GROMACS .gro file of C-alpha atoms in nm:
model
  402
    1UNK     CA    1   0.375   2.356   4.768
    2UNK     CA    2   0.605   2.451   4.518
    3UNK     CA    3   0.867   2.522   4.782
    4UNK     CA    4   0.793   2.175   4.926
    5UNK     CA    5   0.838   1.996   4.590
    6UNK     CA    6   1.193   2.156   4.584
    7UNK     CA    7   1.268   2.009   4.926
    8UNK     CA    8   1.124   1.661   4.806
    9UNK     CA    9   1.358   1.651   4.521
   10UNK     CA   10   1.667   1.759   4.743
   11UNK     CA   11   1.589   1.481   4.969
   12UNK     CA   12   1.555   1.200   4.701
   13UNK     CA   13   1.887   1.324   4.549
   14UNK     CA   14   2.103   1.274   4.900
   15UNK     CA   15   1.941   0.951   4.906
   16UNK     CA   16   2.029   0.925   4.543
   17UNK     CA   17   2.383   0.963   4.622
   18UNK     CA   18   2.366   0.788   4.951
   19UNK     CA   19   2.243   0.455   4.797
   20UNK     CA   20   2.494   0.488   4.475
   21UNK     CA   21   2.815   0.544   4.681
   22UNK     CA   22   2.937   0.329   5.006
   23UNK     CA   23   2.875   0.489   5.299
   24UNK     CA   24   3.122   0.560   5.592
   25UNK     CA   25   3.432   0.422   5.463
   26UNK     CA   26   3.829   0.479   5.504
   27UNK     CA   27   3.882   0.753   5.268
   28UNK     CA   28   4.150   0.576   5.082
   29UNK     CA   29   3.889   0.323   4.954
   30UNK     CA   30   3.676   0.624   4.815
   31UNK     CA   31   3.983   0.671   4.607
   32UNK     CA   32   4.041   0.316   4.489
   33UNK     CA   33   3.662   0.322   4.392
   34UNK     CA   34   3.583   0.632   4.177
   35UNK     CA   35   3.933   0.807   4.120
   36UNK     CA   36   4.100   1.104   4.348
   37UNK     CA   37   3.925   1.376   4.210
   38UNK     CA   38   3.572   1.216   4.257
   39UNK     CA   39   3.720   1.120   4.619
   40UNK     CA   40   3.780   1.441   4.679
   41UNK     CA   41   3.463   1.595   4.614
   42UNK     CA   42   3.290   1.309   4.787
   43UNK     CA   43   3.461   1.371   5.109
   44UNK     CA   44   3.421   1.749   5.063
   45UNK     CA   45   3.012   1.740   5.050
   46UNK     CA   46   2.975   1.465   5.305
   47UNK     CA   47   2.902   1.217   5.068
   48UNK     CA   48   3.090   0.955   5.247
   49UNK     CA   49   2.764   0.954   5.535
   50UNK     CA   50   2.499   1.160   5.364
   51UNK     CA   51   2.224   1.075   5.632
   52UNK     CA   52   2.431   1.280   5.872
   53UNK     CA   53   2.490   1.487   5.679
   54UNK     CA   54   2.416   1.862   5.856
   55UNK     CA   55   2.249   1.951   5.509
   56UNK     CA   56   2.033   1.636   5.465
   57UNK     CA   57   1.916   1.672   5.852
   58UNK     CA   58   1.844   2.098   5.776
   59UNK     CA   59   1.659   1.904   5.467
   60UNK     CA   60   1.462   1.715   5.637
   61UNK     CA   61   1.353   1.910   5.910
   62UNK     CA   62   1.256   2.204   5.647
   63UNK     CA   63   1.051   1.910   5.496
   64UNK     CA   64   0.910   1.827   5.805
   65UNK     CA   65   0.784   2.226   5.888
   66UNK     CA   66   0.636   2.257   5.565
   67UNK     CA   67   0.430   1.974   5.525
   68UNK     CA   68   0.325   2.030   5.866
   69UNK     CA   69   0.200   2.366   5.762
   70UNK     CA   70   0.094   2.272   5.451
   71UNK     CA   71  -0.163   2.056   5.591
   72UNK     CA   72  -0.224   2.315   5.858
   73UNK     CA   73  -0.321   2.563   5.571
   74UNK     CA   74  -0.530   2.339   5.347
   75UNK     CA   75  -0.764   2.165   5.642
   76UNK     CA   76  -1.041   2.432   5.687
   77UNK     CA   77  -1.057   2.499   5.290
   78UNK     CA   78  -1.108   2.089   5.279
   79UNK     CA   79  -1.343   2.070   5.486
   80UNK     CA   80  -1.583   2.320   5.348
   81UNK     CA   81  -1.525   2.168   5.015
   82UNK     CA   82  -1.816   1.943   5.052
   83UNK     CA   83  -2.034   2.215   5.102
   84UNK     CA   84  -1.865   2.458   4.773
   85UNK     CA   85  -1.915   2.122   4.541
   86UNK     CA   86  -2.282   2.095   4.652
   87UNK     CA   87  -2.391   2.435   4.626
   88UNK     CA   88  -2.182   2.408   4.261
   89UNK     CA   89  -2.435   2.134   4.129
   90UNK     CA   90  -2.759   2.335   4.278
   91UNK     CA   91  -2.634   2.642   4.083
   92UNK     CA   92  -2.489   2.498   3.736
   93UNK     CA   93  -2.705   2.441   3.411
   94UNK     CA   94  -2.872   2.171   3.341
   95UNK     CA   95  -2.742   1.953   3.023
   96UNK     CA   96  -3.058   1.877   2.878
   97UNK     CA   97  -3.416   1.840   2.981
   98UNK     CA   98  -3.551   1.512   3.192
   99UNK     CA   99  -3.883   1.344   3.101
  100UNK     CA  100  -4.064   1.200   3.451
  101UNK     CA  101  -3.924   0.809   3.326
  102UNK     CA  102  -3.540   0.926   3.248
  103UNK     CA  103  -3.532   1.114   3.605
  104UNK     CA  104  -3.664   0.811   3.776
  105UNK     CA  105  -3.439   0.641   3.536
  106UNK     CA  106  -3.167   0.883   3.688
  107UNK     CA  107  -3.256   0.814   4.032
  108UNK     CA  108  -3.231   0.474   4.025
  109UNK     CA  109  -2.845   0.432   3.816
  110UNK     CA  110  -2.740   0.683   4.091
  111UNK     CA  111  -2.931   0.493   4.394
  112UNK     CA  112  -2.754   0.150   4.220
  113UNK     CA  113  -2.377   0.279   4.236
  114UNK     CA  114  -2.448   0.380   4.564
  115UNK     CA  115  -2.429   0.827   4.526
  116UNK     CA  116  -2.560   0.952   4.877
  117UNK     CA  117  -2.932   1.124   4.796
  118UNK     CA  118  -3.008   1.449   4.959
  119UNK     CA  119  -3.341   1.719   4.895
  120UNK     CA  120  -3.251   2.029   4.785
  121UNK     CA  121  -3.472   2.260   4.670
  122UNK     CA  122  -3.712   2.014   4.556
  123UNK     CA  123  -3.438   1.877   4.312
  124UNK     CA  124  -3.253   1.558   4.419
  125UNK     CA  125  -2.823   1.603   4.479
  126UNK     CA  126  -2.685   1.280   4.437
  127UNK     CA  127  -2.328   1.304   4.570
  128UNK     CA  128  -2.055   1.040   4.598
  129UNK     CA  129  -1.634   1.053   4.686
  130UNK     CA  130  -1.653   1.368   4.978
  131UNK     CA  131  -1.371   1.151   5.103
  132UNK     CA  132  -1.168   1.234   4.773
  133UNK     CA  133  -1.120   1.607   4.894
  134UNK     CA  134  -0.914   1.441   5.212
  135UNK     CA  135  -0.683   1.282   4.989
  136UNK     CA  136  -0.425   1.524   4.927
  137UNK     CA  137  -0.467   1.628   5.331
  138UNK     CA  138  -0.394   1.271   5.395
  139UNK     CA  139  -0.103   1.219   5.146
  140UNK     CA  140   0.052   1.489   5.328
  141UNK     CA  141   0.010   1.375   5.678
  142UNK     CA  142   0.139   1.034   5.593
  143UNK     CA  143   0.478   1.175   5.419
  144UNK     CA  144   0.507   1.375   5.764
  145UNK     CA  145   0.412   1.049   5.915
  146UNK     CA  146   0.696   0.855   5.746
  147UNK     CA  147   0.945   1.070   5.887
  148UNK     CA  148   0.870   1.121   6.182
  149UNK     CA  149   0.836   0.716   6.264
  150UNK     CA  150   1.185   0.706   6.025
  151UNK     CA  151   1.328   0.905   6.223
  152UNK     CA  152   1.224   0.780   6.552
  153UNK     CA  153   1.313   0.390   6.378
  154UNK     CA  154   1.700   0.525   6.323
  155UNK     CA  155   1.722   0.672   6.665
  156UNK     CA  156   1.554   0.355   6.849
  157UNK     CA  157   1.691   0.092   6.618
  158UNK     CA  158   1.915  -0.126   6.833
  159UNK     CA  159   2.269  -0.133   6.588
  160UNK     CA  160   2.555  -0.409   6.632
  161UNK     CA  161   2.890  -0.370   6.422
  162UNK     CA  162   3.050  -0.719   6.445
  163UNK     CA  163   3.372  -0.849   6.279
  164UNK     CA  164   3.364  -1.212   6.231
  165UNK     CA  165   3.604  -1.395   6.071
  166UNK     CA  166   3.489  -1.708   5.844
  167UNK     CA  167   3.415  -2.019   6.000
  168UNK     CA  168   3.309  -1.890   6.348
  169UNK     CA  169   2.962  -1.781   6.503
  170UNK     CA  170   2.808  -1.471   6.656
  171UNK     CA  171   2.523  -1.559   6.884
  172UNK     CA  172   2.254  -1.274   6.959
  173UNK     CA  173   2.104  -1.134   7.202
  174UNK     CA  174   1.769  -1.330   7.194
  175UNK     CA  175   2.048  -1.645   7.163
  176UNK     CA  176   2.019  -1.702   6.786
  177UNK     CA  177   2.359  -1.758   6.630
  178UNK     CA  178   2.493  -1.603   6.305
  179UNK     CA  179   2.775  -1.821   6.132
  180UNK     CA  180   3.002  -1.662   5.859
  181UNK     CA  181   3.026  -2.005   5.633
  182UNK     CA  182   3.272  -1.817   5.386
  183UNK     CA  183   3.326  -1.421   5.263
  184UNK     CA  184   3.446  -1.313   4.937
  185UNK     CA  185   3.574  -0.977   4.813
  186UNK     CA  186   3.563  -1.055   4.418
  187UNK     CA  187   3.368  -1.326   4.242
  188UNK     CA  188   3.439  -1.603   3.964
  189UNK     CA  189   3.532  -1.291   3.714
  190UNK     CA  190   3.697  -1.072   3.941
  191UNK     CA  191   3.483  -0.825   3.984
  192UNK     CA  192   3.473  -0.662   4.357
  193UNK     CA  193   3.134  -0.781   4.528
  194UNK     CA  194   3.177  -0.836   4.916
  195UNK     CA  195   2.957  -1.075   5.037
  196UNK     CA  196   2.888  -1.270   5.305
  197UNK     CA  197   2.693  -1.644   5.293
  198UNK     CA  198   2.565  -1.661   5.691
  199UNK     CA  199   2.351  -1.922   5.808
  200UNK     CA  200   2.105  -1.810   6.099
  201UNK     CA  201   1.987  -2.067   6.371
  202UNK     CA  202   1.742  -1.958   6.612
  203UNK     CA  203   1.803  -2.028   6.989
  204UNK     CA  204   1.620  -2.333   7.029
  205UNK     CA  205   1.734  -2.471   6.694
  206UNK     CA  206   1.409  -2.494   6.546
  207UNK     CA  207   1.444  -2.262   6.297
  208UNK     CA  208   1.680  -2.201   6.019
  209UNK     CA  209   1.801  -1.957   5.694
  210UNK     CA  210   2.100  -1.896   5.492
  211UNK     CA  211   2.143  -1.618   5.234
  212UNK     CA  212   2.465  -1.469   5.089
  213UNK     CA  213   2.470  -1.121   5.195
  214UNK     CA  214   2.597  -0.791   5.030
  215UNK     CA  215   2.587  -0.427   5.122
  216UNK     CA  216   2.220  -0.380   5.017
  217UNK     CA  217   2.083  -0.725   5.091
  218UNK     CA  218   2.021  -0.830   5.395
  219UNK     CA  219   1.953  -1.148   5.603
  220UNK     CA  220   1.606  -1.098   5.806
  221UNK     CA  221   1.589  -1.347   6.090
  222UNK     CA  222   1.365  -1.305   6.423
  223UNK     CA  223   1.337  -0.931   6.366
  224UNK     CA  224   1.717  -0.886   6.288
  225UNK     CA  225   1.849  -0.784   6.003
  226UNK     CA  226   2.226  -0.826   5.943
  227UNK     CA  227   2.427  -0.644   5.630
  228UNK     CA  228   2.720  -0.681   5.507
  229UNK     CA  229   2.891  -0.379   5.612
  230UNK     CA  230   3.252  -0.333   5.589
  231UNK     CA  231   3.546  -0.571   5.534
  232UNK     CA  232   3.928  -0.665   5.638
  233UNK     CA  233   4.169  -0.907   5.542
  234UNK     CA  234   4.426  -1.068   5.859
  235UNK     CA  235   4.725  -1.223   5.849
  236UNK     CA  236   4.733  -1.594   5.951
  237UNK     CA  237   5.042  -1.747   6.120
  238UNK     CA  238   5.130  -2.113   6.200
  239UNK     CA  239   5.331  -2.144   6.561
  240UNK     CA  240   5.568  -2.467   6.621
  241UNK     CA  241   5.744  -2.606   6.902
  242UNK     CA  242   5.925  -2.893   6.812
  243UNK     CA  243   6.024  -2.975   7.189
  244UNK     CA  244   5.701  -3.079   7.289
  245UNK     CA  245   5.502  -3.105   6.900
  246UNK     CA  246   5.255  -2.826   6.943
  247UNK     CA  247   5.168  -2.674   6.657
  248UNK     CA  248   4.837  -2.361   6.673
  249UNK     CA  249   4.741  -2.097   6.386
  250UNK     CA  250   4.701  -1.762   6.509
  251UNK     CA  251   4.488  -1.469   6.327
  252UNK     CA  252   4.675  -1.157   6.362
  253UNK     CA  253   4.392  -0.808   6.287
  254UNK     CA  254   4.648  -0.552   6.470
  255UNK     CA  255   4.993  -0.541   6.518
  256UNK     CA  256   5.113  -0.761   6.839
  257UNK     CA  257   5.432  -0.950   6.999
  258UNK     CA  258   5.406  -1.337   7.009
  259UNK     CA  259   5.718  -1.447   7.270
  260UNK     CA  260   5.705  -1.732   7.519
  261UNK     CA  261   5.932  -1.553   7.776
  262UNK     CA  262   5.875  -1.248   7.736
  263UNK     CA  263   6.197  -1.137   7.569
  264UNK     CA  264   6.240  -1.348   7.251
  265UNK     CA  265   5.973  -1.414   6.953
  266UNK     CA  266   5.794  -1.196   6.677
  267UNK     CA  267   5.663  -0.859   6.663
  268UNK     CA  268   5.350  -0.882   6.377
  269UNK     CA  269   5.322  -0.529   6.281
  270UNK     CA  270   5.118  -0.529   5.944
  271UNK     CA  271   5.029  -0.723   5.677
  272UNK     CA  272   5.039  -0.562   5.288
  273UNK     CA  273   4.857  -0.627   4.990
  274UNK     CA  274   5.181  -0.664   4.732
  275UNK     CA  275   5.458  -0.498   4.641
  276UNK     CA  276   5.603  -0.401   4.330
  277UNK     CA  277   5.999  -0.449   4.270
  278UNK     CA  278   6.228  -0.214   4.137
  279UNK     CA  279   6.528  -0.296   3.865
  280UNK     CA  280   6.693  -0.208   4.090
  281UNK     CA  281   6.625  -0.522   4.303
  282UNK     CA  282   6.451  -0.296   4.541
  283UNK     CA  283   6.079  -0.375   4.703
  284UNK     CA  284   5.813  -0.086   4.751
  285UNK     CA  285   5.488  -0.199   4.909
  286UNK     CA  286   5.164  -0.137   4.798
  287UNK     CA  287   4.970   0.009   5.074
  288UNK     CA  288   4.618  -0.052   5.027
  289UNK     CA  289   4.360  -0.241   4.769
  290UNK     CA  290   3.992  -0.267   4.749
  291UNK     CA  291   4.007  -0.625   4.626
  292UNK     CA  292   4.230  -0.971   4.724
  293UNK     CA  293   4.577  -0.948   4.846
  294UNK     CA  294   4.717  -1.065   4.528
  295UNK     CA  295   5.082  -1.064   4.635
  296UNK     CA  296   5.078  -1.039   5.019
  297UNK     CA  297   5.365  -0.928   5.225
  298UNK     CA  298   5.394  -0.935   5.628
  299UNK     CA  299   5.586  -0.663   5.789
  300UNK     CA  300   5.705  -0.809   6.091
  301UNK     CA  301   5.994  -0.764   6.345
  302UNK     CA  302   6.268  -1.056   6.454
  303UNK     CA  303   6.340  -1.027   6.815
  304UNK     CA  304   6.627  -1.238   6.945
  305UNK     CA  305   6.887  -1.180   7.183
  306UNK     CA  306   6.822  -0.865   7.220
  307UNK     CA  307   6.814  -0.757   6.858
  308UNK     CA  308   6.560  -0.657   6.639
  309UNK     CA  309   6.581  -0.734   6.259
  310UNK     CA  310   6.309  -0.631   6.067
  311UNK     CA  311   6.184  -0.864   5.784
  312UNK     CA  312   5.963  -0.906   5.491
  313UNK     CA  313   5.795  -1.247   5.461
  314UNK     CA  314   5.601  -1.403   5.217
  315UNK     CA  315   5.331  -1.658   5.254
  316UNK     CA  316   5.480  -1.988   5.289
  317UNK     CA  317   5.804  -1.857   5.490
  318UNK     CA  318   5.881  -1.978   5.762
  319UNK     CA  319   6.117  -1.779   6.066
  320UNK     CA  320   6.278  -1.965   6.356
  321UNK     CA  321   6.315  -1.750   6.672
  322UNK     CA  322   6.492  -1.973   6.945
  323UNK     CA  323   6.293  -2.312   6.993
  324UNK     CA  324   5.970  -2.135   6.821
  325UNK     CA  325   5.906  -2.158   6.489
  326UNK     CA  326   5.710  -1.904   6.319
  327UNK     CA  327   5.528  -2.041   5.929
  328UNK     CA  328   5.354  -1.722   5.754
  329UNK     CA  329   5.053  -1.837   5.595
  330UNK     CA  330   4.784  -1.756   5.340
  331UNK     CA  331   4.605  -1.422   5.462
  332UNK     CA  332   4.178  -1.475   5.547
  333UNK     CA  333   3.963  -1.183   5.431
  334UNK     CA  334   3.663  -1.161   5.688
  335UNK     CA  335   3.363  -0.918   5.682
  336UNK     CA  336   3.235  -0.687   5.977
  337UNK     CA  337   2.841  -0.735   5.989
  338UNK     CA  338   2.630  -0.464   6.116
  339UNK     CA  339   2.356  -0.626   6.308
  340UNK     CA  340   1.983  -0.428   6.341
  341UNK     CA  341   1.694  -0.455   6.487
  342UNK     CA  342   1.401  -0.244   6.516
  343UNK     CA  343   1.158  -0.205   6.792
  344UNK     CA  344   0.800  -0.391   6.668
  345UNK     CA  345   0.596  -0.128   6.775
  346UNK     CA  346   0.809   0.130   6.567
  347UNK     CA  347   0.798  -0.138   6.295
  348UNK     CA  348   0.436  -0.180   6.323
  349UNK     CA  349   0.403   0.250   6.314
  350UNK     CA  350   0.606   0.255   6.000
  351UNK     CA  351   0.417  -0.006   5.807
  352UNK     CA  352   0.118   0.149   5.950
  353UNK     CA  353   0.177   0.465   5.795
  354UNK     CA  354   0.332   0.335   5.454
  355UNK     CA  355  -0.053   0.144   5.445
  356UNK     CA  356  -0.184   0.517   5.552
  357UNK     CA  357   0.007   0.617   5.185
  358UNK     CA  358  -0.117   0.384   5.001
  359UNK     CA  359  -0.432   0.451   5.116
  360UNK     CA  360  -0.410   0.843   5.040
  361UNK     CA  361  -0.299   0.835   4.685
  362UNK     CA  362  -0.608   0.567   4.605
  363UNK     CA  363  -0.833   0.817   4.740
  364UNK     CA  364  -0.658   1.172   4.608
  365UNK     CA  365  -0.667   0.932   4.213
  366UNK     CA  366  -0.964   0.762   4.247
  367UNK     CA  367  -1.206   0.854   4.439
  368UNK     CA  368  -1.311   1.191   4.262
  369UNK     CA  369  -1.580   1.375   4.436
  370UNK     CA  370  -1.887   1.426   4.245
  371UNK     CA  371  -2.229   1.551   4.256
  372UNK     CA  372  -2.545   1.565   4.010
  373UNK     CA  373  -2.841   1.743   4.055
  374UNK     CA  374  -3.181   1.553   3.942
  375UNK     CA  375  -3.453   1.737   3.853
  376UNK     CA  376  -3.725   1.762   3.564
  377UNK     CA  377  -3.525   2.039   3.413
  378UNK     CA  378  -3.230   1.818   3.347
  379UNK     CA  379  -2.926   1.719   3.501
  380UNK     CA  380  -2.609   1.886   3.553
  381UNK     CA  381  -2.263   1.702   3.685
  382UNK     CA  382  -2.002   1.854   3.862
  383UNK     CA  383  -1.695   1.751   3.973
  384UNK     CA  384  -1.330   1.896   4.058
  385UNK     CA  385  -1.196   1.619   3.795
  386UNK     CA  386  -1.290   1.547   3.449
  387UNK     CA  387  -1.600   1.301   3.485
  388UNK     CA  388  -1.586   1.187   3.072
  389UNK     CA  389  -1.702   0.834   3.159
  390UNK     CA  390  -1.971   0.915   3.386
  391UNK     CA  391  -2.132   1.162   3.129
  392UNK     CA  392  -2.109   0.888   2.874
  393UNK     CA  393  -2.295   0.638   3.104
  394UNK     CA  394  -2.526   0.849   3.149
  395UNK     CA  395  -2.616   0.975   2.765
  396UNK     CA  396  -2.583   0.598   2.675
  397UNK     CA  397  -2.898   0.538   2.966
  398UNK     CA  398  -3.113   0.798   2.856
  399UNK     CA  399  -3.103   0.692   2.486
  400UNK     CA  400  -3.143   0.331   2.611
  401UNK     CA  401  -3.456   0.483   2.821
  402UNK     CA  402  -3.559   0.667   2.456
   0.00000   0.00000   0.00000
């Protein structure tokens, strides 16, 4: 038991840590969050994806084994409690003597809260609660329970990562749609909290929710549930032709070459978050950020004639390549949802099992097992828990009886 405690408390510290700090991140964000040193020692103890984690898996199959044996040990010694607490009451001394009206008295209180009456002896047992000696059995099994139908929910769970970009719609597999209606990486006071307001339809349009999402709060929609898992931000391009007035915005995620024949046009290669200028005149860019692109930058490549210039352009800039002109625009942060579902009858096992818990720790505190013994030579009450207000309902009845 002891051993198991220490294995409990291991546990709820990984998850500890795997709640508090982002999970499965660039390593470079670790650092913009809590500092290089703390990165560091994230990344060195697995921090960064706890649940897999080799320790937190040797954890939790340790856990596993020893409440398994746990219960093992503790069944046949339940099961003969019963029997230990009766023989207990037959055997202990009597509080006080009974007159033949404050046994009957007795009798009946017991009869009226329902104790189970059994002849022993020629005394009367009155015993109530034999369940109560299953409770810690059954606290144990669920626990077990719970991880094995955890376990089985993480490896069954049907998991969806999905980048979306604001303003368009991923439909599911049963046909609902998700759409991203806007994302945000800081709010009103500029502090970072990446969120995502969706708006779920279900496939025959009948149905209908909306919920700003963030890391820990989902949207739950037809047995879905879709977080707000990661993040980006993408360059955004306008592309003119004057000859024939067509004018189309392009998102650019990864570096690519926009050309009409093939030979001439732009080369987007990457897109960063601001730069910082020297006295010297001089421009060093800044190559990553947690929060908004405060002074973006695009890093692309002019290819014309068979040259290629590289350039730094700033929103609002526009580049003519031949006939083509190229207008850099505001960039669009987007997030990447991670899309879940369950299978119901694994969802059905692990509710069953949390209702199993509940269950357990309302019998193991309170549903004590008791028995009394009845007889003309008085009464005696035993119990493996303190029973201080039954003994005081029951010296308040035989004084009312007096």
């Amino acid at each position: 038991m002891k051993f198991g405690m220490i294995l409990l408390v291991l546990v709820i510290v990984c998850s500890f840590a795997g709640s508090l700090i982002v999970q499965q991140r660039e390593p470079m964000e670790y650092v913009n969050r809590y500092g290089a040193g703390a990165a560091e020692v994230i990344l060195a103890l697995g921090l960064d994806d706890v649940f897999s984690a080799p320790y937190f898996i040797v954890l939790m199959a340790a856990l596993c084994v020893n409440l398994t044996l746990c219960s093992i040990t503790r069944l046949p010694a339940t099961r003969r409690a019963g029997a230990r607490l009766r023989q207990q009451a037959l055997s202990a001394p009597a509080t006080q003597m009974l007159g033949d009206g404050q046994a009957q008295r007795l009798c009946a209180y017991f009869k009226r809260n329902r104790y189970r009456c059994e002849e022993r002896d020629g005394q009367q047992l009155f015993v109530k609660n034999l369940a109560g000696f299953y409770g810690s059995f059954l606290v144990h099994l669920s626990f077990l329970l719970i991880l094995i139908v955890g376990v089985a929910a993480v490896i069954t769970a049907e998991v969806r990562d999905q980048t979306v970009m604001p303003g368009d719609t991923l439909t599911l597999a049963n046909g609902a749609c998700i759409t991203v209606e806007s994302f945000r990486i800081e709010d009103e006071t500029g502090t970072l909290d990446y969120a995502s307001q969706l708006t779920a339809v279900s496939s025959d349009g009948q149905r209908r929710a909306g919920k700003l999402v963030r890391v820990n709060e989902p949207l739950s929609f037809e047995g879905y549930k879709i977080y707000q898992q990661t993040y980006g931000t993408a360059g955004r391009l306008r592309i003119d032709r004057p000859s024939n007035g067509s004018s189309e915005i392009m998102t650019l995620t990864e570096p690519c070459f926009l050309t009409l024949n093939g030979r001439d046009g732009l080369f987007y290669q990457a897109l960063y978050p601001g730069y910082v200028r020297g006295e010297d005149g001089n421009v060093t860019l800044i190559a990553s950020t947690s929060g908004v692109y405060t002074d973006p930058v695009y890093d692309i490549l002019s290819v014309a004639d068979g040259m290629t210039t590289p350039v730094l352009a700033f929103p609002g800039e526009t580049l003519t390549i031949g006939e083509v002109s190229f207008t850099m625009l505001e960039p669009v942060s987007y997030p990447g949802l991670r899309i879940k579902r369950i299978h119901p009858a694994v969802l059905g096992a692990l509710y069953a099992v949390f209702v199993l818990m509940v269950a357990a720790l309302y019998i193991c505190f309170f549903m004590p097992p008791v028995a009394v013994r009845v007889s003309k030579g008085g009464y005696a009450v035993v119990s493996p828990k303190t029973q201080t207000g039954l003994l005081l309902e029951l010296e308040t009845l035989l004084k009312e009886d007096n």
